[in-house]
CSV table of C-alpha atoms and ligand atoms in Angstrom, one decimal:
chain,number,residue,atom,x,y,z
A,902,UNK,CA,146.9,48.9,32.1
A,903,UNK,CA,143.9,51.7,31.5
A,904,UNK,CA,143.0,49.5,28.5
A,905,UNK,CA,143.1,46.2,29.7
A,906,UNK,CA,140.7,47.4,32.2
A,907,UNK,CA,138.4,49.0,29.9
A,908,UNK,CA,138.0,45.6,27.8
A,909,UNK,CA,137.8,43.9,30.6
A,910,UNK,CA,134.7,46.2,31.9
A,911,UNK,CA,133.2,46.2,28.3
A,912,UNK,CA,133.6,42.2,28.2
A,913,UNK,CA,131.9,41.8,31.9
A,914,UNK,CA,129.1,44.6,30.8
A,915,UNK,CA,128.5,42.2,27.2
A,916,UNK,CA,129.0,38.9,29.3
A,917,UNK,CA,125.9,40.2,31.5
A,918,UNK,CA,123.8,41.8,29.0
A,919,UNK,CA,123.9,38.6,27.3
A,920,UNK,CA,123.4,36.6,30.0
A,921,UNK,CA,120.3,38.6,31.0
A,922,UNK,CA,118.9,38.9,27.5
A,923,UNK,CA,118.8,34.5,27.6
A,924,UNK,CA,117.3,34.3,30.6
A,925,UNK,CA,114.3,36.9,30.1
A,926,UNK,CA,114.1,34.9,27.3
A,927,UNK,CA,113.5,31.5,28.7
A,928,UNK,CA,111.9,32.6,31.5
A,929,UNK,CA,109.0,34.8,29.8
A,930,UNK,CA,108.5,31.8,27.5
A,931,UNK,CA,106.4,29.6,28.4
A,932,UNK,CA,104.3,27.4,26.2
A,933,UNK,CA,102.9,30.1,24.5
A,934,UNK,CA,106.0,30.7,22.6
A,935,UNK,CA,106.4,27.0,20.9
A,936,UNK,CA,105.2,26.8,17.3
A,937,UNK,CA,102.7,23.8,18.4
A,938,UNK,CA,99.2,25.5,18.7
A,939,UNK,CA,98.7,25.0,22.6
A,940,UNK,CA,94.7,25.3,23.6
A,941,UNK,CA,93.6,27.4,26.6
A,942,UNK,CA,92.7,24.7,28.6
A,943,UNK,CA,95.9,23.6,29.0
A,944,UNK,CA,98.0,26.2,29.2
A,945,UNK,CA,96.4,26.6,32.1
A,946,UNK,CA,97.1,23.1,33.4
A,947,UNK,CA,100.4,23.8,32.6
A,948,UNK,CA,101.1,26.8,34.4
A,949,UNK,CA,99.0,25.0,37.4
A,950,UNK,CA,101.5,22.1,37.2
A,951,UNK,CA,104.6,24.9,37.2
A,952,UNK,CA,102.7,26.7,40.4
A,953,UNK,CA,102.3,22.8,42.3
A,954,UNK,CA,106.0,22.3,41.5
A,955,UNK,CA,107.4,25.6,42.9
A,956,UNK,CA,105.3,25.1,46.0
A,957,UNK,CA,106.6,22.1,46.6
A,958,UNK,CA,110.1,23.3,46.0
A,959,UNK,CA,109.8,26.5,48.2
A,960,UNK,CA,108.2,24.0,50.6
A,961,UNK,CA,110.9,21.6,50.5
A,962,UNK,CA,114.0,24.5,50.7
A,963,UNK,CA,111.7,25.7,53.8
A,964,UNK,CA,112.0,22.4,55.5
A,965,UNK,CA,115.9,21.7,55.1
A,966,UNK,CA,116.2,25.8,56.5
A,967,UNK,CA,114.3,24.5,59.4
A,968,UNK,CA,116.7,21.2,60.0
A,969,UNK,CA,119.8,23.0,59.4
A,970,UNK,CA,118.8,26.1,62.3
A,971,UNK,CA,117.3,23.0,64.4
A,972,UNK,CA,120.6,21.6,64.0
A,973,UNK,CA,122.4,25.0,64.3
A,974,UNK,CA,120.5,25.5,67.2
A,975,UNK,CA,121.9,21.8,68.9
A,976,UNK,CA,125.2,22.4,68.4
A,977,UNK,CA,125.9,26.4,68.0
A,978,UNK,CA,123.5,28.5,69.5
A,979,UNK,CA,124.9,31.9,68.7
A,980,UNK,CA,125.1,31.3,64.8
A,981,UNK,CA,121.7,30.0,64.8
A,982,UNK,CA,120.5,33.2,65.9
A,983,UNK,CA,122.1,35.1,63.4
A,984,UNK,CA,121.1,32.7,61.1
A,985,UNK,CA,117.3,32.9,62.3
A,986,UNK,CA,117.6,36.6,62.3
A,987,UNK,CA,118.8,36.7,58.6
A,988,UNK,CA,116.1,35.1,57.3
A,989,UNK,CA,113.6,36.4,59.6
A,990,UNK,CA,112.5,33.2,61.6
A,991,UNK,CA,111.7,33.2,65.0
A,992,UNK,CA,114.1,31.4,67.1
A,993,UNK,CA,112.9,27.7,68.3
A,994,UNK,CA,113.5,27.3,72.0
A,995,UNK,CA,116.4,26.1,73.0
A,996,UNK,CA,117.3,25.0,76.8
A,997,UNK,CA,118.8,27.6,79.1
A,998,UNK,CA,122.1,26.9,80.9
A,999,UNK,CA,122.0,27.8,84.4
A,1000,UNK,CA,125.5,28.9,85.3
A,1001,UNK,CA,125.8,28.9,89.3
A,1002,UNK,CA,128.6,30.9,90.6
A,1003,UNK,CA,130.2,30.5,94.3
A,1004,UNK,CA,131.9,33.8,95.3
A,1005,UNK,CA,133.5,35.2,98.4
A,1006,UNK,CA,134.5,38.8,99.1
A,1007,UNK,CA,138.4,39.5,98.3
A,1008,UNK,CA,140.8,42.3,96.8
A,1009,UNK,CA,140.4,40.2,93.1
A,1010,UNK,CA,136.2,39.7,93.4
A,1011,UNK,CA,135.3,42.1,91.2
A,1012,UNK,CA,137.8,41.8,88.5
A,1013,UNK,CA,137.0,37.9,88.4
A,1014,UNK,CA,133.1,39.1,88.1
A,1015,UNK,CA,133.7,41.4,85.2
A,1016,UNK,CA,135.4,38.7,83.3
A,1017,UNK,CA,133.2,35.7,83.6
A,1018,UNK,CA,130.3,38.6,83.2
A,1019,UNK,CA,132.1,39.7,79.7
A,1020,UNK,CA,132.2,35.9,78.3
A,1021,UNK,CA,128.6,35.1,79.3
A,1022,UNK,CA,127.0,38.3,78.0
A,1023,UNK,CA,128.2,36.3,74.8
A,1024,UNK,CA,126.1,33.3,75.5
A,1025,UNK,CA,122.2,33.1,74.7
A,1026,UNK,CA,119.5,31.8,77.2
A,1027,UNK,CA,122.3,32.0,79.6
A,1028,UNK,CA,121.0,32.7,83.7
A,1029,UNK,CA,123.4,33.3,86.0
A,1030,UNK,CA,123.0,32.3,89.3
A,1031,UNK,CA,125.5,33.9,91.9
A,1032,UNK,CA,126.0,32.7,95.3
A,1033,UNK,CA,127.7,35.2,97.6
A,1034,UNK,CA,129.7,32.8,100.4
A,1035,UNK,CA,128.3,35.7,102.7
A,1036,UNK,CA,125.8,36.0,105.8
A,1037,UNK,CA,124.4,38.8,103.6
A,1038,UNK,CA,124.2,39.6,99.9
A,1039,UNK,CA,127.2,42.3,99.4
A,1040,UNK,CA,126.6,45.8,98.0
A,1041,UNK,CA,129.4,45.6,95.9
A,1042,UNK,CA,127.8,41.9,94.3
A,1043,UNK,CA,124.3,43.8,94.4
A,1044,UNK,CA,125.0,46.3,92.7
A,1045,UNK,CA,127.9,44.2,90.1
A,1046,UNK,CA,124.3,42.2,89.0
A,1047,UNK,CA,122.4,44.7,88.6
A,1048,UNK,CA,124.7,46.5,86.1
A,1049,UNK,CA,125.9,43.6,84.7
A,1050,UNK,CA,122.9,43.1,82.0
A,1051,UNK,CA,122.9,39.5,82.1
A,1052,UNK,CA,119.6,37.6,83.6
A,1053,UNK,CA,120.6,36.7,87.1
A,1054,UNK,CA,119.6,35.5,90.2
A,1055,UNK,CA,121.4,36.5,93.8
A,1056,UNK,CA,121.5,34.1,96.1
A,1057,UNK,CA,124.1,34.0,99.6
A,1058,UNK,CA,124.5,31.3,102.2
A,1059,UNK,CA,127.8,31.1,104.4
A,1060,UNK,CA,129.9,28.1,104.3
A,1061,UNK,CA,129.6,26.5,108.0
A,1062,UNK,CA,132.8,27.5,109.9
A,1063,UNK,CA,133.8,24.2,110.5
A,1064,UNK,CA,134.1,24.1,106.4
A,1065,UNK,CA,135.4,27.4,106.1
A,1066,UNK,CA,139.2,27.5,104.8
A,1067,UNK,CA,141.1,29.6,107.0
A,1068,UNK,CA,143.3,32.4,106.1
A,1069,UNK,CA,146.3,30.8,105.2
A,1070,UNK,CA,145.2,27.6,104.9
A,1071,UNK,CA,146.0,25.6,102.2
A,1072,UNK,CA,143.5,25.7,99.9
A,1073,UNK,CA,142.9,21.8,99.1
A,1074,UNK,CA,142.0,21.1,102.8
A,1075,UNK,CA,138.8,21.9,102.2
A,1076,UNK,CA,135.9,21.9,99.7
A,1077,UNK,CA,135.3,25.6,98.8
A,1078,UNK,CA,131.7,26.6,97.5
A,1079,UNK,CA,130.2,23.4,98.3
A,1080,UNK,CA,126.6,24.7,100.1
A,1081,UNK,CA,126.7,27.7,97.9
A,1082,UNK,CA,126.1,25.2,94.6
A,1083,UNK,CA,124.2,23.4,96.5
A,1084,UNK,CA,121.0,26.2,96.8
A,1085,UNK,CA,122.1,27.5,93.5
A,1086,UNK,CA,120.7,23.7,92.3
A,1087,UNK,CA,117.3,24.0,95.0
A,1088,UNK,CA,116.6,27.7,93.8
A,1089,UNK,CA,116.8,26.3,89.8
A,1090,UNK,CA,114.4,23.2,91.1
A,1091,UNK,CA,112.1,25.3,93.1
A,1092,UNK,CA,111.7,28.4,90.5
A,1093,UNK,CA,112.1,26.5,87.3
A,1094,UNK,CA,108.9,26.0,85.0
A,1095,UNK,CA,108.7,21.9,84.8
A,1096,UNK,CA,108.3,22.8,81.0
A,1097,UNK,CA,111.3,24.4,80.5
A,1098,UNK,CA,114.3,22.7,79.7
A,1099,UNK,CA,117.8,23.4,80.7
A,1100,UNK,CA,121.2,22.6,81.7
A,1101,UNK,CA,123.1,23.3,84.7
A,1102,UNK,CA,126.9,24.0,84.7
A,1103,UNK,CA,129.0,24.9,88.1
A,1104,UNK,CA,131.3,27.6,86.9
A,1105,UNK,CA,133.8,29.0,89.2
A,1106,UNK,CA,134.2,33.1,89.4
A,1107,UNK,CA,137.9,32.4,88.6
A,1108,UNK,CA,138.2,30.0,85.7
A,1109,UNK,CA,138.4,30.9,82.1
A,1110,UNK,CA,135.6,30.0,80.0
A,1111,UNK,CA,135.3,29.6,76.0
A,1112,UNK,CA,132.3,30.9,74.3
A,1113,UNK,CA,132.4,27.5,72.5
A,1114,UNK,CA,132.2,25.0,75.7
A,1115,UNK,CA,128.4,26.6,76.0
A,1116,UNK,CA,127.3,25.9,72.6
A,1117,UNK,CA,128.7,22.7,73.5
A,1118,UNK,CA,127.0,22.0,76.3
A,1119,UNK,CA,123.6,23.0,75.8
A,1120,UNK,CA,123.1,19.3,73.8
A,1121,UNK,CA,123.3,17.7,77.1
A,1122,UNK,CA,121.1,14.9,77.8
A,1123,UNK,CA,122.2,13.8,81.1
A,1124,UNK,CA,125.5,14.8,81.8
A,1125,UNK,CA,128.4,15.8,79.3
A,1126,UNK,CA,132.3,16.1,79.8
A,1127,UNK,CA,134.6,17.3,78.2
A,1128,UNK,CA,138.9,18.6,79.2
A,1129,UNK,CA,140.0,21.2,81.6
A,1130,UNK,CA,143.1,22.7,81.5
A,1131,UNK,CA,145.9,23.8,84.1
A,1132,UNK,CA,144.4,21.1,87.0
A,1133,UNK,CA,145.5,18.6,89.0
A,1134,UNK,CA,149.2,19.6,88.7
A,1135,UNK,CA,149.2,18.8,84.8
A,1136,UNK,CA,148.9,20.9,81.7
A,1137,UNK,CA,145.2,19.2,81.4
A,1138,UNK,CA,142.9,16.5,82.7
A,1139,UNK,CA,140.6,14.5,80.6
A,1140,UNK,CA,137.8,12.1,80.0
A,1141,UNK,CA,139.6,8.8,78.0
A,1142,UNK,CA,137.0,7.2,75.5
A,1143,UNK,CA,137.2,3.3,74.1
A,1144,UNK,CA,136.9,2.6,70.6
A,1145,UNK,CA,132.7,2.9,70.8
A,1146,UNK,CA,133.4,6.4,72.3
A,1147,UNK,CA,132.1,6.1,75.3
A,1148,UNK,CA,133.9,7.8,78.4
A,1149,UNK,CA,136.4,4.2,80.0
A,1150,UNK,CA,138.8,6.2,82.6
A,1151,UNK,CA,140.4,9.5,82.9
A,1152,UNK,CA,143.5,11.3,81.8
A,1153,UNK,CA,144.6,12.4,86.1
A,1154,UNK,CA,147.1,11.4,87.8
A,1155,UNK,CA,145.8,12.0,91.1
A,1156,UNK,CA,143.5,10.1,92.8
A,1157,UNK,CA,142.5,8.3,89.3
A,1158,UNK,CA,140.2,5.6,90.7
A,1159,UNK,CA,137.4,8.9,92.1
A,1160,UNK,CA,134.3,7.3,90.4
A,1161,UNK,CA,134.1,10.5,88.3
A,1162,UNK,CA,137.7,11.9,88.4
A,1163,UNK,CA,137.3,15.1,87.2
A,1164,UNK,CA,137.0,19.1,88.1
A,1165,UNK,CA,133.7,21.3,88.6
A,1166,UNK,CA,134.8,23.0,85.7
A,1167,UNK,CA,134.5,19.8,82.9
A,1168,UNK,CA,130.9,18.5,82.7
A,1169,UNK,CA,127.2,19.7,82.8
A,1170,UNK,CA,124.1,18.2,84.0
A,1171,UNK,CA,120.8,18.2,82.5
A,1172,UNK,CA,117.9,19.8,84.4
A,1173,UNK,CA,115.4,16.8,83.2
A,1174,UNK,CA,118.4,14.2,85.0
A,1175,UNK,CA,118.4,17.1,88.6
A,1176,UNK,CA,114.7,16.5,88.1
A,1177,UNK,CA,114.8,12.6,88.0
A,1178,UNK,CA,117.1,12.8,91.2
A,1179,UNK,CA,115.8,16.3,92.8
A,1180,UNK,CA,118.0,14.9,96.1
A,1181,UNK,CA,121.3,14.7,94.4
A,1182,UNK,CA,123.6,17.3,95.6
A,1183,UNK,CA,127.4,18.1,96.6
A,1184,UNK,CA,128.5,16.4,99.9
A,1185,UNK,CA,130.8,18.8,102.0
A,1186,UNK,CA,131.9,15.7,103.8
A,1187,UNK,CA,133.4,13.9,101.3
A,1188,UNK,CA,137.3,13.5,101.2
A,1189,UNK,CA,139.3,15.5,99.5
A,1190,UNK,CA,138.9,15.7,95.6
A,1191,UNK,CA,135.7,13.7,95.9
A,1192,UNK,CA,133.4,16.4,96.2
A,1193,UNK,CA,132.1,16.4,91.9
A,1194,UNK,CA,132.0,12.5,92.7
A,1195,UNK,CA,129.7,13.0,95.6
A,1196,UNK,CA,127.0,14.4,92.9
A,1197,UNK,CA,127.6,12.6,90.3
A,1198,UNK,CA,126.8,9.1,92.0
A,1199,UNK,CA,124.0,10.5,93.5
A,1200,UNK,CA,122.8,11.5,90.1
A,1201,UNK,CA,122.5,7.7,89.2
A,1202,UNK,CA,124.6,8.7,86.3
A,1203,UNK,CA,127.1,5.4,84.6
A,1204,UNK,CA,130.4,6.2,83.2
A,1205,UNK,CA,129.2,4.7,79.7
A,1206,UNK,CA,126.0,7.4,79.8
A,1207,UNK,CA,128.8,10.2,79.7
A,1208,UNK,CA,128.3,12.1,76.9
A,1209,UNK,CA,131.9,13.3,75.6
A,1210,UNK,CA,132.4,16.4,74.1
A,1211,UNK,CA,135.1,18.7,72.9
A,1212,UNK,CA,135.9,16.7,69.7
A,1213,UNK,CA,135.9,13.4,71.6
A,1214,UNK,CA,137.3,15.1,74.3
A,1215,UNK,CA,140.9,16.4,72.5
A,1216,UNK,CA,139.9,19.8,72.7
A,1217,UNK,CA,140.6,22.5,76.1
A,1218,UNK,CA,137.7,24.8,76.0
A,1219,UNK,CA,138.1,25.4,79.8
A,1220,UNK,CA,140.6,26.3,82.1
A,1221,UNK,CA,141.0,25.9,85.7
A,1222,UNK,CA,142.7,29.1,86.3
A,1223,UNK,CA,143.6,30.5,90.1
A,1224,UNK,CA,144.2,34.4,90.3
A,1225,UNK,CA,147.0,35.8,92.6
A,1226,UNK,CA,146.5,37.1,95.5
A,1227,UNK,CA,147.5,40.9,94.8
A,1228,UNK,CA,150.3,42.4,97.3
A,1229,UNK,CA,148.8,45.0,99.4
A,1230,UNK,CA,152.5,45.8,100.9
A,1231,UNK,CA,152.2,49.4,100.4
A,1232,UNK,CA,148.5,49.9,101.3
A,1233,UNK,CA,148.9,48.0,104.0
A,1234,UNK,CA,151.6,50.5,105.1
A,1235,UNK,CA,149.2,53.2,104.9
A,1236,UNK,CA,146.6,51.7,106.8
A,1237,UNK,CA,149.1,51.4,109.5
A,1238,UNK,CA,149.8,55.4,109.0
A,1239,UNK,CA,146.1,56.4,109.6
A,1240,UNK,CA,146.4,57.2,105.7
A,1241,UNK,CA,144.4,54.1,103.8
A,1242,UNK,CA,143.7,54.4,99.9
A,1243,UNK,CA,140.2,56.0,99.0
A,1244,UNK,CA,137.6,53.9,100.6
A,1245,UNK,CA,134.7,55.1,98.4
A,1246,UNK,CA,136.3,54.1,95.1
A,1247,UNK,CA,135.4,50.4,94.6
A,1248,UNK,CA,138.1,47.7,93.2
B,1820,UDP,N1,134.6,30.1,97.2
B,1820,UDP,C1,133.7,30.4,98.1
B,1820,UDP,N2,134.1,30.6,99.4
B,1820,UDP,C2,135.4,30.4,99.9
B,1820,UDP,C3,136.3,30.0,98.9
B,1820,UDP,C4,135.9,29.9,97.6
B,1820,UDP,O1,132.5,30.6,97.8
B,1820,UDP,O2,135.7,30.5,101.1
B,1820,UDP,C5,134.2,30.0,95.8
B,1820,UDP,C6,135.2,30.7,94.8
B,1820,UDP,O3,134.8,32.0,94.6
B,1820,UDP,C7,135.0,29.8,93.5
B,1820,UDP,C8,134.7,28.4,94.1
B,1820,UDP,O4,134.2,28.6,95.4
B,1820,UDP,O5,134.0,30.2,92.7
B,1820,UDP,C9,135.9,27.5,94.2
B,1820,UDP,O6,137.0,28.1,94.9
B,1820,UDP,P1,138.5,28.2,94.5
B,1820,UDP,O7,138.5,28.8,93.1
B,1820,UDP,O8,139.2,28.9,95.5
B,1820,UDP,O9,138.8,26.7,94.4
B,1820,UDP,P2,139.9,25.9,93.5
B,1820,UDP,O10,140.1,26.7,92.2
B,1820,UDP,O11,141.2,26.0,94.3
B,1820,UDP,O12,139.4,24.6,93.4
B,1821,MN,MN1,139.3,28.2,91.3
């Protein structure tokens, strides 16, 4: 075994020696080194002609670098980066999604907030903008931003009580964090440079995002779809594309003839397209289910100008997930005693 290993060491060691010894060879001679007497003059035009070539080929290399990071850049943000950092090139800019968040105060807030914080702290040029459903912006949300290390904005505004869902009340009888999206997307218009490109995405604090859906997104020109999972009482809802690939109806069984029948959580709108239409926003009146309609015709936006995504839309990169209510049973027992859990430690 020893010996085979030894041969096979001293056979790798004369393989590269070799190897070496040729190329120093070829590549220290130049025309010098042929019998045919070369003059000065040129040798010098030929080592000219050499120098013009390998510019040109460094140039060239140089150029198909930039289009594969431009392209990188398009499609997956994250890798370009590394990419960019490996070979020491600044990073081109690249638009900046504007997450907006609804959230209301509840026993689950802050676990929901650490998770969507832990999947966009993965996600470059990423600015969250979080909309407390809340007369005033929370301590516990204040202080959750602040910590969380992401680029944020805080923003509150409290749902009218005519719109606000009651305790107990079924939670499709009304459209939940309508006005709260709606001065997420004022605040982006108002405080946005004009230059600076972006796209805006309406991401519950209680769905489950893939890292991939924002690479994804970021190519939007107008407005992009793509599947969302667990919704509408089916495994998944999805945009269904004709044979030119262009978005024709919807996978949904409910409601299927909504102009735009699907959820918050499956499409993205270009910043450049809010600008076009800087009036376009989320109608609280509209009927049930019809509330991601409500925007999207405003936006002036045509099924066909859909821009699919997702592998032509065969691919769940979102879900629409609901957290339990926890059971407070127990604490709520306490309470009753005089005796309540630890008020200073935050949940
Ligand atoms: N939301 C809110 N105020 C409320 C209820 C909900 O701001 O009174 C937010 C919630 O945190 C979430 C979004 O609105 O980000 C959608 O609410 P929910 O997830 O309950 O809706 P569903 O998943 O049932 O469509
Ligand atoms: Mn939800």
């Amino acid at each position: 075994m020893r010996r085979i290993l030894r041969n096979r060491i001293i056979f790798i060691a004369y393989f590269i020696v070799s190897t070496g010894s040729i190329i120093w060879l070829v590549s220290t001679c130049g025309p010098g080194c042929t019998t045919e007497h070369v003059g000065g003059d040129s040798m010098a035009d030929y080592y000219k002609h050499e120098l013009e070539r390998t510019r040109a080929n460094v140039r060239q290399t140089e150029k198909k670098i930039r289009t594969i990071t431009q392209t990188l850049n398009k499609q997956y943000a994250k890798a370009a980066d590394a990419v960019n950092e490996i070979l020491g090139i600044e990073s081109p800019q690249i638009p900046t999604i504007y997450a907006i968040t609804p959230t209301y105060t509840r026993p689950v807030q802050k676990a929901e907030l650490v998770r969507l914080t832990q999947t966009f702290l993965h996600v470059s040029n990423f600015h969250w903008i979080v909309v407390e459903d809340s007369e005033r912006k929370t301590q516990l949300v204040s202080r959750f931003l602040t910590n969380s290390g992401l680029p944020y904005t805080h923003l509150n505004v409290k749902t009218t009580d005519e719109y606000k869902l009651k305790e107990n009340e079924a939670s499709w009888r009304k459209p939940r964090g309508v006005d709260q999206r709606n001065i997420g997307v004022d605040w982006i218009l108002e405080n946005v440079p004009q230059a600076e490109e972006g796209v805006v995405y309406f991401a519950d604090d209680d769905n489950t995002y893939s890292l991939q859906i924002f690479d994804e997104m970021r190519t939007t020109q107008k407005v992009s779809v793509w599947p969302v999972g667990l919704v509408g009482g089916l495994r998944f809802e999805r945009p269904l594309l004709n044979d030119a690939g262009k978005v024709s109806s919807w996978y949904t069984v409910w409601e299927p003839n909504r102009p735009f029948a699907m959820d918050m959580a499956g499409f993205a709108v270009s910043l450049k397209l809010f600008r076009q239409q800087p009036h376009a926003r989320f109608d609280i009146t509209s009927r049930r289910g019809y509330v991601e309609s409500s925007l999207l015709v405003q936006l002036g936006i045509r099924k066909e100008d859909l821009e699919p995504l997702a592998e032509k839309c065969s691919k769940v990169l979102v879900w629409h997930t609901r957290t339990e209510k926890p059971k407070w049973k127990q604490e709520d027992k306490l309470i009753t005693l005089g005796k309540p859990s630890d008020p200073r430690i935050e949940v």
